[in-house]
PDB file of C-alpha atoms in Angstrom:
ATOM      1  CA  MET A   3     -25.709  -8.539 -29.558  1.00 50.00           C
ATOM      2  CA  HIS A   4     -27.860 -12.112 -28.656  1.00 48.00           C
ATOM      3  CA  ASP A   5     -29.174 -12.832 -25.043  1.00 51.00           C
ATOM      4  CA  ARG A   6     -26.862 -15.492 -24.741  1.00 44.00           C
ATOM      5  CA  SER A   7     -23.853 -12.849 -25.326  1.00 46.00           C
ATOM      6  CA  LYS A   8     -25.362 -10.378 -23.059  1.00 45.00           C
ATOM      7  CA  ARG A   9     -25.806 -12.826 -20.352  1.00 45.00           C
ATOM      8  CA  THR A  10     -22.312 -14.062 -20.687  1.00 42.00           C
ATOM      9  CA  VAL A  11     -20.718 -10.498 -20.253  1.00 40.00           C
ATOM     10  CA  LEU A  12     -22.588  -9.647 -17.239  1.00 39.00           C
ATOM     11  CA  THR A  13     -21.826 -12.796 -15.790  1.00 44.00           C
ATOM     12  CA  LEU A  14     -17.950 -11.664 -16.299  1.00 40.00           C
ATOM     13  CA  GLY A  15     -18.823  -8.144 -15.025  1.00 45.00           C
ATOM     14  CA  ALA A  16     -20.447  -9.494 -11.264  1.00 45.00           C
ATOM     15  CA  LEU A  17     -18.112 -11.986 -10.761  1.00 41.00           C
ATOM     16  CA  GLY A  18     -15.304  -9.348 -10.712  1.00 44.00           C
ATOM     17  CA  LEU A  19     -16.722  -7.145  -9.118  1.00 41.00           C
ATOM     18  CA  ALA A  20     -17.524  -9.920  -6.510  1.00 44.00           C
ATOM     19  CA  GLY A  21     -14.021 -10.816  -6.873  1.00 43.00           C
ATOM     20  CA  ALA A  22     -12.663  -7.411  -5.726  1.00 41.00           C
ATOM     21  CA  SER A  23     -15.269  -7.183  -2.663  1.00 42.00           C
ATOM     22  CA  MET A  24     -13.936 -10.528  -1.275  1.00 41.00           C
ATOM     23  CA  ALA A  25     -10.297  -9.063  -1.836  1.00 41.00           C
ATOM     24  CA  LEU A  26     -11.177  -5.880   0.171  1.00 43.00           C
ATOM     25  CA  ALA A  27     -12.495  -7.796   2.971  1.00 46.00           C
ATOM     26  CA  GLY A  28     -10.694  -8.233   6.077  1.00 51.00           C
ATOM     27  CA  CYS A  29      -6.738  -6.582   6.127  1.00 67.00           C
ATOM     28  CA  SER A  30      -7.044  -3.765   3.617  1.00 57.00           C
ATOM     29  CA  ASP A  31      -3.533  -2.666   4.192  1.00 56.00           C
ATOM     30  CA  ARG A  32      -2.265  -6.430   2.639  1.00 60.00           C
ATOM     31  CA  PRO A  33       0.186  -5.488  -0.723  1.00 55.00           C
ATOM     32  CA  GLU A  34      -1.883  -7.811  -2.547  1.00 55.00           C
ATOM     33  CA  VAL A  35      -5.184  -6.449  -1.754  1.00 52.00           C
ATOM     34  CA  GLN A  36      -4.093  -2.961  -2.968  1.00 52.00           C
ATOM     35  CA  ARG A  37      -2.605  -4.522  -6.283  1.00 53.00           C
ATOM     36  CA  SER A  38      -5.747  -6.334  -6.425  1.00 52.00           C
ATOM     37  CA  VAL A  39      -8.011  -3.347  -7.603  1.00 47.00           C
ATOM     38  CA  ALA A  40      -6.372  -2.649 -11.287  1.00 49.00           C
ATOM     39  CA  GLN A  41      -5.803  -6.524 -11.982  1.00 53.00           C
ATOM     40  CA  VAL A  42      -9.265  -7.461 -11.049  1.00 44.00           C
ATOM     41  CA  GLN A  43      -9.950  -4.119 -13.815  1.00 48.00           C
ATOM     42  CA  GLN A  44      -8.422  -5.553 -16.004  1.00 48.00           C
ATOM     43  CA  ALA A  45      -9.676  -9.053 -15.974  1.00 49.00           C
ATOM     44  CA  VAL A  46     -13.419  -7.813 -15.988  1.00 40.00           C
ATOM     45  CA  GLY A  47     -12.791  -5.886 -19.425  1.00 45.00           C
ATOM     46  CA  GLU A  48     -10.855  -8.827 -21.051  1.00 46.00           C
ATOM     47  CA  GLY A  49     -13.252 -11.461 -19.987  1.00 47.00           C
ATOM     48  CA  ALA A  50     -15.825  -8.708 -21.556  1.00 41.00           C
ATOM     49  CA  GLN A  51     -13.795  -8.643 -24.721  1.00 43.00           C
ATOM     50  CA  GLY A  52     -13.253 -12.115 -25.010  1.00 41.00           C
ATOM     51  CA  ALA A  53     -17.212 -13.309 -24.009  1.00 41.00           C
ATOM     52  CA  MET A  54     -17.870 -10.823 -27.575  1.00 40.00           C
ATOM     53  CA  SER A  55     -15.076 -12.323 -29.911  1.00 39.00           C
ATOM     54  CA  HIS A  56     -16.556 -16.152 -29.309  1.00 41.00           C
ATOM     55  CA  ARG A  57     -20.067 -15.646 -29.811  1.00 41.00           C
ATOM     56  CA  PRO A  58     -21.342 -17.396 -33.358  1.00 39.00           C
ATOM     57  CA  GLY A  59     -20.950 -15.648 -35.977  1.00 39.00           C
ATOM     58  CA  ALA A  60     -19.024 -12.775 -34.618  1.00 41.00           C
ATOM     59  CA  ARG A  61     -17.188 -10.180 -36.555  1.00 38.00           C
ATOM     60  CA  GLN A  62     -13.648  -8.890 -35.445  1.00 42.00           C
ATOM     61  CA  PRO A  63     -13.834  -8.015 -31.583  1.00 41.00           C
ATOM     62  CA  LEU A  64     -14.543  -4.348 -30.868  1.00 38.00           C
ATOM     63  CA  PRO A  65     -12.260  -2.789 -27.900  1.00 41.00           C
ATOM     64  CA  ASN A  66     -14.981  -3.706 -25.495  1.00 45.00           C
ATOM     65  CA  ALA A  67     -18.809  -4.268 -24.690  1.00 41.00           C
ATOM     66  CA  LEU A  68     -19.557  -0.674 -24.351  1.00 37.00           C
ATOM     67  CA  GLU A  69     -18.092   0.360 -27.735  1.00 41.00           C
ATOM     68  CA  GLU A  70     -20.827  -2.267 -29.142  1.00 41.00           C
ATOM     69  CA  SER A  71     -23.498  -0.837 -27.163  1.00 38.00           C
ATOM     70  CA  ALA A  72     -22.726   2.845 -28.306  1.00 39.00           C
ATOM     71  CA  ASN A  73     -22.797   1.389 -32.542  1.00 42.00           C
ATOM     72  CA  LEU A  74     -26.014  -0.212 -31.379  1.00 36.00           C
ATOM     73  CA  VAL A  75     -27.377   2.587 -29.896  1.00 35.00           C
ATOM     74  CA  GLN A  76     -26.043   4.991 -32.748  1.00 36.00           C
ATOM     75  CA  ASN A  77     -27.723   2.872 -35.232  1.00 39.00           C
ATOM     76  CA  ALA A  78     -30.996   2.833 -33.306  1.00 39.00           C
ATOM     77  CA  PRO A  79     -33.693   4.526 -35.284  1.00 40.00           C
ATOM     78  CA  GLY A  80     -34.392   7.951 -34.363  1.00 41.00           C
ATOM     79  CA  LEU A  81     -30.878   7.773 -32.147  1.00 37.00           C
ATOM     80  CA  THR A  82     -28.344   8.563 -34.694  1.00 40.00           C
ATOM     81  CA  GLY A  83     -25.560  10.567 -33.044  1.00 44.00           C
ATOM     82  CA  ALA A  84     -26.814   9.567 -29.530  1.00 44.00           C
ATOM     83  CA  ILE A  85     -23.474   8.066 -28.392  1.00 42.00           C
ATOM     84  CA  PRO A  86     -23.281   7.161 -24.687  1.00 44.00           C
ATOM     85  CA  ALA A  87     -20.071   7.986 -22.763  1.00 42.00           C
ATOM     86  CA  ILE A  88     -17.178   5.722 -22.524  1.00 38.00           C
ATOM     87  CA  ALA A  89     -14.657   5.223 -20.019  1.00 39.00           C
ATOM     88  CA  PRO A  90     -11.331   5.598 -20.741  1.00 39.00           C
ATOM     89  CA  ARG A  91      -9.023   2.251 -19.758  1.00 42.00           C
ATOM     90  CA  ALA A  92      -6.632   3.307 -17.219  1.00 53.00           C
ATOM     91  CA  ALA A  93      -3.091   3.623 -18.474  1.00 73.00           C
ATOM     92  CA  ASP A  94       0.267   3.428 -16.672  1.00 90.00           C
ATOM     93  CA  LEU A  95       1.944   6.831 -15.662  1.00 93.00           C
ATOM     94  CA  PRO A  96       5.564   7.215 -15.800  1.00 93.00           C
ATOM     95  CA  VAL A  97       7.117   6.058 -11.905  1.00 89.00           C
ATOM     96  CA  SER A  98       7.874   9.506 -11.447  1.00 90.00           C
ATOM     97  CA  ALA A  99       4.468  11.048 -12.201  1.00 95.00           C
ATOM     98  CA  LEU A 100       1.900  11.528  -9.115  1.00 96.00           C
ATOM     99  CA  PRO A 101      -0.669   8.907  -9.847  1.00 96.00           C
ATOM    100  CA  GLN A 102      -4.194   9.369 -10.844  1.00 96.00           C
ATOM    101  CA  HIS A 103      -6.603  10.086  -8.684  1.00 96.00           C
ATOM    102  CA  HIS A 104     -10.312  10.514  -8.277  1.00 96.00           C
ATOM    103  CA  PRO A 105     -12.975  12.104  -5.338  1.00 95.00           C
ATOM    104  CA  ASP A 106     -13.616   9.570  -2.599  1.00 94.00           C
ATOM    105  CA  GLY A 107     -16.404  11.120  -0.722  1.00 90.00           C
ATOM    106  CA  ASP A 108     -14.867  14.185   1.498  1.00 88.00           C
ATOM    107  CA  SER A 109     -11.261  12.951   0.423  1.00 90.00           C
ATOM    108  CA  VAL A 110      -9.571  11.931  -2.593  1.00 96.00           C
ATOM    109  CA  ALA A 111      -8.290   8.443  -3.781  1.00 97.00           C
ATOM    110  CA  PHE A 112      -5.227   7.599  -5.595  1.00 97.00           C
ATOM    111  CA  ASP A 113      -5.509   4.938  -8.102  1.00 97.00           C
ATOM    112  CA  PRO A 114      -2.597   1.943  -8.846  1.00 96.00           C
ATOM    113  CA  ASP A 115      -0.933   1.040 -12.211  1.00 96.00           C
ATOM    114  CA  ARG A 116       2.095  -1.433 -12.931  1.00 93.00           C
ATOM    115  CA  ASN A 117       3.958   1.857 -12.269  1.00 95.00           C
ATOM    116  CA  HIS A 118       2.232   3.040  -8.764  1.00 97.00           C
ATOM    117  CA  LEU A 119       1.684   0.188  -6.268  1.00 95.00           C
ATOM    118  CA  ASP A 120       1.006  -0.170  -2.788  1.00 96.00           C
ATOM    119  CA  ILE A 121      -0.149   3.287  -2.609  1.00 97.00           C
ATOM    120  CA  ALA A 122      -0.366   4.484   1.218  1.00 98.00           C
ATOM    121  CA  THR A 123      -1.519   8.278   2.379  1.00 97.00           C
ATOM    122  CA  ALA A 124      -1.572  10.602   5.490  1.00 98.00           C
ATOM    123  CA  ARG A 125      -2.868  13.700   5.907  1.00 97.00           C
ATOM    124  CA  SER A 126      -1.469  16.926   7.961  1.00 96.00           C
ATOM    125  CA  GLY A 127      -3.259  19.907   8.018  1.00 94.00           C
ATOM    126  CA  ASP A 128      -3.906  21.071   4.277  1.00 95.00           C
ATOM    127  CA  ARG A 129      -1.496  18.682   2.588  1.00 96.00           C
ATOM    128  CA  LEU A 130      -1.207  14.777   2.040  1.00 97.00           C
ATOM    129  CA  GLY A 131       1.759  12.399   1.823  1.00 98.00           C
ATOM    130  CA  VAL A 132       1.648   9.968  -0.562  1.00 98.00           C
ATOM    131  CA  ALA A 133       3.918   7.460  -0.974  1.00 98.00           C
ATOM    132  CA  TRP A 134       3.952   4.091  -3.557  1.00 97.00           C
ATOM    133  CA  HIS A 135       6.923   1.989  -5.335  1.00 95.00           C
ATOM    134  CA  ASP A 136       7.218   0.906  -8.945  1.00 92.00           C
ATOM    135  CA  SER A 137       7.941  -2.451 -10.208  1.00 85.00           C
ATOM    136  CA  GLY A 138      12.261  -1.526 -10.884  1.00 81.00           C
ATOM    137  CA  GLU A 139      13.469   1.934  -9.813  1.00 84.00           C
ATOM    138  CA  GLY A 140      12.372   2.194  -6.134  1.00 93.00           C
ATOM    139  CA  MET A 141      10.310   4.143  -3.532  1.00 96.00           C
ATOM    140  CA  TRP A 142       8.752   7.709  -4.321  1.00 97.00           C
ATOM    141  CA  PHE A 143       6.509  10.049  -2.286  1.00 98.00           C
ATOM    142  CA  SER A 144       4.758  13.224  -3.192  1.00 98.00           C
ATOM    143  CA  SER A 145       3.032  15.879  -1.482  1.00 97.00           C
ATOM    144  CA  THR A 146      -0.239  16.972  -2.743  1.00 97.00           C
ATOM    145  CA  ASP A 147      -3.274  19.268  -1.439  1.00 96.00           C
ATOM    146  CA  LEU A 148      -6.297  17.708  -0.061  1.00 95.00           C
ATOM    147  CA  GLN A 149      -7.367  17.305  -4.182  1.00 96.00           C
ATOM    148  CA  GLY A 150      -4.732  15.103  -5.185  1.00 96.00           C
ATOM    149  CA  HIS A 151      -2.760  17.902  -6.847  1.00 96.00           C
ATOM    150  CA  GLY A 152       0.861  17.855  -6.299  1.00 96.00           C
ATOM    151  CA  HIS A 153       3.283  20.122  -4.634  1.00 93.00           C
ATOM    152  CA  GLY A 154       6.247  20.307  -6.918  1.00 91.00           C
ATOM    153  CA  ALA A 155       7.622  16.911  -8.746  1.00 94.00           C
ATOM    154  CA  PRO A 156       7.522  13.636  -6.813  1.00 96.00           C
ATOM    155  CA  VAL A 157      10.601  12.966  -5.556  1.00 96.00           C
ATOM    156  CA  GLN A 158      12.430   8.937  -5.404  1.00 96.00           C
ATOM    157  CA  ILE A 159      13.181   8.616  -1.637  1.00 96.00           C
ATOM    158  CA  ARG A 160      14.945   4.847  -2.310  1.00 94.00           C
ATOM    159  CA  ALA A 161      16.719   3.789  -5.382  1.00 92.00           C
ATOM    160  CA  LEU A 162      17.097   0.073  -6.167  1.00 86.00           C
ATOM    161  CA  VAL A 163      20.885  -0.276  -5.861  1.00 82.00           C
ATOM    162  CA  SER A 164      21.041  -3.955  -6.986  1.00 79.00           C
ATOM    163  CA  GLU A 165      18.692  -6.831  -8.228  1.00 77.00           C
ATOM    164  CA  GLU A 166      18.898  -8.566  -4.800  1.00 79.00           C
ATOM    165  CA  GLU A 167      17.147  -5.479  -3.230  1.00 85.00           C
ATOM    166  CA  GLY A 168      13.562  -5.313  -2.568  1.00 87.00           C
ATOM    167  CA  LEU A 169      10.891  -2.953  -1.332  1.00 89.00           C
ATOM    168  CA  SER A 170       7.090  -3.318  -0.820  1.00 93.00           C
ATOM    169  CA  ALA A 171       4.144  -2.321   1.544  1.00 93.00           C
ATOM    170  CA  PRO A 172       5.361   1.138   2.423  1.00 95.00           C
ATOM    171  CA  ALA A 173       3.550   3.166   5.162  1.00 98.00           C
ATOM    172  CA  VAL A 174       3.032   6.478   5.801  1.00 98.00           C
ATOM    173  CA  VAL A 175       2.069   9.158   8.946  1.00 98.00           C
ATOM    174  CA  ALA A 176       1.736  12.661   9.662  1.00 98.00           C
ATOM    175  CA  ALA A 177       4.433  13.773  12.124  1.00 97.00           C
ATOM    176  CA  GLY A 178       4.066  17.754  12.535  1.00 94.00           C
ATOM    177  CA  ASP A 179       5.624  19.432  10.057  1.00 95.00           C
ATOM    178  CA  ALA A 180       6.883  15.876   8.336  1.00 97.00           C
ATOM    179  CA  PHE A 181       5.647  12.675   7.171  1.00 98.00           C
ATOM    180  CA  GLY A 182       7.115   9.441   8.130  1.00 98.00           C
ATOM    181  CA  VAL A 183       7.563   7.119   5.756  1.00 98.00           C
ATOM    182  CA  ALA A 184       8.466   3.348   6.254  1.00 98.00           C
ATOM    183  CA  TRP A 185       8.673   0.501   4.031  1.00 97.00           C
ATOM    184  CA  VAL A 186      10.027  -3.392   3.702  1.00 96.00           C
ATOM    185  CA  ASP A 187      12.641  -5.378   2.072  1.00 94.00           C
ATOM    186  CA  ALA A 188      11.629  -8.542   2.011  1.00 91.00           C
ATOM    187  CA  GLU A 189      14.821 -10.174   0.175  1.00 89.00           C
ATOM    188  CA  ASN A 190      17.072  -8.868   2.789  1.00 92.00           C
ATOM    189  CA  GLY A 191      14.680  -9.255   6.034  1.00 94.00           C
ATOM    190  CA  ARG A 192      14.968  -5.227   5.817  1.00 95.00           C
ATOM    191  CA  VAL A 193      12.561  -2.265   7.455  1.00 96.00           C
ATOM    192  CA  ARG A 194      13.527   0.965   6.300  1.00 96.00           C
ATOM    193  CA  PHE A 195      12.167   4.804   7.306  1.00 97.00           C
ATOM    194  CA  GLN A 196      12.351   7.995   5.988  1.00 97.00           C
ATOM    195  CA  LEU A 197      11.506  11.122   7.170  1.00 97.00           C
ATOM    196  CA  VAL A 198       9.998  13.745   4.846  1.00 97.00           C
ATOM    197  CA  GLY A 199       8.985  17.282   5.153  1.00 96.00           C
ATOM    198  CA  VAL A 200       5.483  18.647   3.883  1.00 95.00           C
ATOM    199  CA  ASP A 201       6.869  20.240   1.129  1.00 94.00           C
ATOM    200  CA  GLY A 202       7.855  16.867  -0.129  1.00 95.00           C
ATOM    201  CA  ALA A 203      11.718  17.163   0.741  1.00 96.00           C
ATOM    202  CA  PRO A 204      13.795  14.226   2.143  1.00 96.00           C
ATOM    203  CA  ARG A 205      15.090  14.901   5.441  1.00 95.00           C
ATOM    204  CA  GLY A 206      18.463  12.619   5.115  1.00 92.00           C
ATOM    205  CA  SER A 207      18.902   9.465   3.976  1.00 91.00           C
ATOM    206  CA  SER A 208      16.362   6.613   4.452  1.00 93.00           C
ATOM    207  CA  ALA A 209      18.066   4.190   7.070  1.00 95.00           C
ATOM    208  CA  ILE A 210      17.631   0.558   8.190  1.00 95.00           C
ATOM    209  CA  ILE A 211      15.855   0.546  11.129  1.00 96.00           C
ATOM    210  CA  HIS A 212      16.609  -3.697  11.358  1.00 94.00           C
ATOM    211  CA  ASP A 213      18.288  -5.718   9.195  1.00 91.00           C
ATOM    212  CA  GLY A 214      18.185  -9.526   9.336  1.00 92.00           C
ATOM    213  CA  LEU A 215      14.320 -10.212  10.094  1.00 95.00           C
ATOM    214  CA  THR A 216      12.789 -12.981   9.143  1.00 93.00           C
ATOM    215  CA  ASP A 217      10.320 -12.557   5.758  1.00 94.00           C
ATOM    216  CA  PRO A 218       8.774  -8.924   6.514  1.00 96.00           C
ATOM    217  CA  ARG A 219       5.678  -8.714   4.933  1.00 96.00           C
ATOM    218  CA  ALA A 220       4.385  -5.247   5.780  1.00 96.00           C
ATOM    219  CA  ALA A 221       5.162  -2.163   7.735  1.00 97.00           C
ATOM    220  CA  ARG A 222       3.012   0.175  10.061  1.00 97.00           C
ATOM    221  CA  LEU A 223       3.527   3.469  11.695  1.00 98.00           C
ATOM    222  CA  VAL A 224       2.551   5.807  14.038  1.00 98.00           C
ATOM    223  CA  PHE A 225       3.403   9.076  15.859  1.00 98.00           C
ATOM    224  CA  ASN A 226       3.306   9.911  19.179  1.00 96.00           C
ATOM    225  CA  GLY A 227       4.061  14.090  19.316  1.00 96.00           C
ATOM    226  CA  ARG A 228       8.200  12.839  20.225  1.00 95.00           C
ATOM    227  CA  GLU A 229       9.270   9.495  18.107  1.00 97.00           C
ATOM    228  CA  PHE A 230       7.524   6.808  16.181  1.00 98.00           C
ATOM    229  CA  GLY A 231       6.191   3.885  16.530  1.00 98.00           C
ATOM    230  CA  LEU A 232       6.841   0.731  13.722  1.00 98.00           C
ATOM    231  CA  ALA A 233       5.175  -2.234  13.538  1.00 98.00           C
ATOM    232  CA  ALA A 234       6.239  -4.843  10.930  1.00 97.00           C
ATOM    233  CA  GLN A 235       4.284  -7.968  10.054  1.00 97.00           C
ATOM    234  CA  LEU A 236       6.301 -10.714   9.634  1.00 97.00           C
ATOM    235  CA  ARG A 237       6.003 -14.332   7.992  1.00 95.00           C
ATOM    236  CA  GLU A 238       5.402 -15.650  11.565  1.00 96.00           C
ATOM    237  CA  GLY A 239       5.813 -13.019  14.282  1.00 97.00           C
ATOM    238  CA  VAL A 240       5.367  -9.015  14.515  1.00 98.00           C
ATOM    239  CA  TYR A 241       7.951  -7.173  15.519  1.00 98.00           C
ATOM    240  CA  PHE A 242       7.907  -3.861  17.019  1.00 98.00           C
ATOM    241  CA  THR A 243      10.431  -0.721  17.825  1.00 97.00           C
ATOM    242  CA  ARG A 244      10.294   3.130  18.892  1.00 97.00           C
ATOM    243  CA  VAL A 245      12.121   5.158  16.256  1.00 97.00           C
ATOM    244  CA  ASP A 246      13.486   9.024  16.609  1.00 96.00           C
ATOM    245  CA  THR A 247      12.662  11.894  14.224  1.00 91.00           C
ATOM    246  CA  GLN A 248      16.089  11.016  12.730  1.00 89.00           C
ATOM    247  CA  GLY A 249      15.280   7.290  12.254  1.00 91.00           C
ATOM    248  CA  ARG A 250      17.249   6.053  15.136  1.00 94.00           C
ATOM    249  CA  ARG A 251      15.958   2.920  16.930  1.00 95.00           C
ATOM    250  CA  LEU A 252      15.311   3.552  20.553  1.00 95.00           C
ATOM    251  CA  ASP A 253      15.285   0.457  21.914  1.00 94.00           C
ATOM    252  CA  VAL A 254      16.306  -3.083  21.011  1.00 92.00           C
ATOM    253  CA  GLY A 255      12.849  -4.186  19.537  1.00 94.00           C
ATOM    254  CA  GLN A 256      10.297  -6.361  20.477  1.00 96.00           C
ATOM    255  CA  LEU A 257       8.911  -9.834  18.737  1.00 96.00           C
ATOM    256  CA  PHE A 258       5.304 -10.799  19.000  1.00 96.00           C
ATOM    257  CA  ALA A 259       3.866 -14.006  18.616  1.00 96.00           C
ATOM    258  CA  GLU A 260       6.845 -15.483  17.346  1.00 95.00           C
ATOM    259  CA  GLY A 261       7.040 -19.261  15.505  1.00 94.00           C
ATOM    260  CA  GLU A 262       2.711 -18.056  14.496  1.00 96.00           C
ATOM    261  CA  PRO A 263       1.456 -17.268  11.291  1.00 96.00           C
ATOM    262  CA  VAL A 264       0.759 -13.542  10.831  1.00 96.00           C
ATOM    263  CA  ASP A 265      -2.241 -12.896   8.428  1.00 95.00           C
ATOM    264  CA  CYS A 266      -1.749  -8.900   9.082  1.00 96.00           C
ATOM    265  CA  ILE A 267      -1.339  -5.958  11.411  1.00 97.00           C
ATOM    266  CA  ASP A 268      -4.709  -4.679  11.873  1.00 97.00           C
ATOM    267  CA  ALA A 269      -4.086  -1.543  13.997  1.00 97.00           C
ATOM    268  CA  LEU A 270      -1.079   0.499  15.263  1.00 98.00           C
ATOM    269  CA  ARG A 271      -1.897   2.852  17.968  1.00 98.00           C
ATOM    270  CA  TRP A 272      -0.730   5.275  20.893  1.00 97.00           C
ATOM    271  CA  ASP A 273      -3.135   6.193  23.732  1.00 95.00           C
ATOM    272  CA  GLY A 274      -0.800   8.699  25.388  1.00 94.00           C
ATOM    273  CA  ARG A 275       0.672   6.092  27.550  1.00 94.00           C
ATOM    274  CA  ALA A 276       1.340   3.055  25.549  1.00 97.00           C
ATOM    275  CA  TYR A 277       1.290   1.441  22.110  1.00 98.00           C
ATOM    276  CA  SER A 278      -0.992  -1.035  20.878  1.00 97.00           C
ATOM    277  CA  VAL A 279      -0.181  -3.364  18.114  1.00 98.00           C
ATOM    278  CA  ALA A 280      -3.163  -5.276  17.143  1.00 98.00           C
ATOM    279  CA  PHE A 281      -2.844  -8.272  14.470  1.00 98.00           C
ATOM    280  CA  SER A 282      -4.268 -11.408  13.185  1.00 97.00           C
ATOM    281  CA  ILE A 283      -2.925 -14.786  13.574  1.00 95.00           C
ATOM    282  CA  SER A 284      -3.794 -17.892  11.078  1.00 91.00           C
ATOM    283  CA  ARG A 285      -4.657 -20.624  13.065  1.00 87.00           C
ATOM    284  CA  ASP A 286      -6.566 -24.042  11.586  1.00 86.00           C
ATOM    285  CA  GLY A 287      -8.441 -22.226   8.739  1.00 86.00           C
ATOM    286  CA  ALA A 288      -9.565 -19.153  11.363  1.00 93.00           C
ATOM    287  CA  LEU A 289      -8.268 -15.729  12.486  1.00 94.00           C
ATOM    288  CA  GLU A 290      -7.526 -15.222  16.135  1.00 96.00           C
ATOM    289  CA  ARG A 291      -6.890 -11.804  16.833  1.00 97.00           C
ATOM    290  CA  ARG A 292      -4.816 -10.243  19.461  1.00 97.00           C
ATOM    291  CA  GLU A 293      -3.448  -6.943  20.858  1.00 97.00           C
ATOM    292  CA  GLN A 294      -0.514  -6.313  22.338  1.00 97.00           C
ATOM    293  CA  ARG A 295       0.307  -3.074  24.652  1.00 96.00           C
ATOM    294  CA  VAL A 296       4.028  -1.817  24.769  1.00 95.00           C
ATOM    295  CA  THR A 297       4.880   1.239  27.490  1.00 90.00           C
ATOM    296  CA  ALA A 298       7.401   4.021  26.214  1.00 81.00           C
ATOM    297  CA  PRO A 299       9.270   5.656  28.602  1.00 77.00           C
ATOM    298  CA  ARG A 300      10.058   9.334  28.231  1.00 58.00           C
ATOM    299  CA  SER A 301      13.621   8.786  28.972  1.00 38.00           C
ATOM    300  CA  VAL A 302      15.741   6.534  26.184  1.00 38.00           C
ATOM    301  CA  ALA A 303      15.754   3.140  27.242  1.00 36.00           C
ATOM    302  CA  PHE A 304      18.489   2.026  24.815  1.00 34.00           C
ATOM    303  CA  HIS A 305      21.037   3.549  22.527  1.00 33.00           C
ATOM    304  CA  SER A 306      23.972   2.841  20.428  1.00 32.00           C
ATOM    305  CA  SER A 307      26.429   4.271  18.458  1.00 31.00           C
ATOM    306  CA  LEU A 308      25.803   1.208  16.395  1.00 32.00           C
ATOM    307  CA  ARG A 309      23.874   1.535  13.639  1.00 35.00           C
ATOM    308  CA  HIS A 310      22.032  -1.217  13.369  1.00 37.00           C
ATOM    309  CA  PRO A 311      22.239  -2.738  16.886  1.00 38.00           C
ATOM    310  CA  ALA A 312      21.164  -6.358  16.851  1.00 36.00           C
ATOM    311  CA  PRO A 313      18.372  -7.418  19.062  1.00 37.00           C
ATOM    312  CA  ARG A 314      18.100  -9.760  21.990  1.00 34.00           C
ATOM    313  CA  PHE A 315      16.235 -12.150  20.627  1.00 34.00           C
ATOM    314  CA  MET A 316      17.534 -12.506  17.371  1.00 33.00           C
TER     315      MET A 316
END
């Protein structure tokens, strides 16, 4: 391999890794950031291969730069048969399969592919709740052990019923013997919720928490022992409401930072007395961080027999 080709491959790899680091900085829960990991890895591999195929006098391109390195070692004097290990390129698993996983310190991380997007997890005791969506069928959930091995087959908790429906950016939170899962349908301005047992079985069907929000982009969930707090990032503003364990809204909902561009929801917490929603506003090229507290009365402040009561602010 010529020195110039070596430098080209190394430069491409360094640029790919730098791009991944920049994408992961800031609000790591943004869907486009989560999806970028697989794309960056693929771009680095393709860039290295392209550099090898275009060098002067190049032969038929090898699958990747590492494979050529293996041949060089194999043919070197005294090193015949000593081939370094080559990591296989990740393949897209079926949508109904648990995504690939790998150890991550004391925990486990799940790897996205085109059939496993916006992967979200939460821990409840010795179980993990894992939610993801694919590009064309729906939202999926699986219960696993702490090593990432599934308890039973993944379950589709929402199937797309038309081309006009969409789903993305799921959030998962532990809730006693169950998990709460929320996601957004930006095409219809909806936020949906589903309760799933720690065994991975859905409890009831998914509920529409709100219908008619303006361009919802991501959801956040927290559980306070009695109910869920749900926050949705909108293109302009942050929507917040309280939800019971059956997926029914407990109040009319509130809108913060109405008309202001929201970069992401940084955190959603419960401190024992109130909810706290932290979010970032994009203003003149800089981010302004804000935090809003919301009290939660023990008595239900609002309830209606209507499935989707319209908030006062809409």
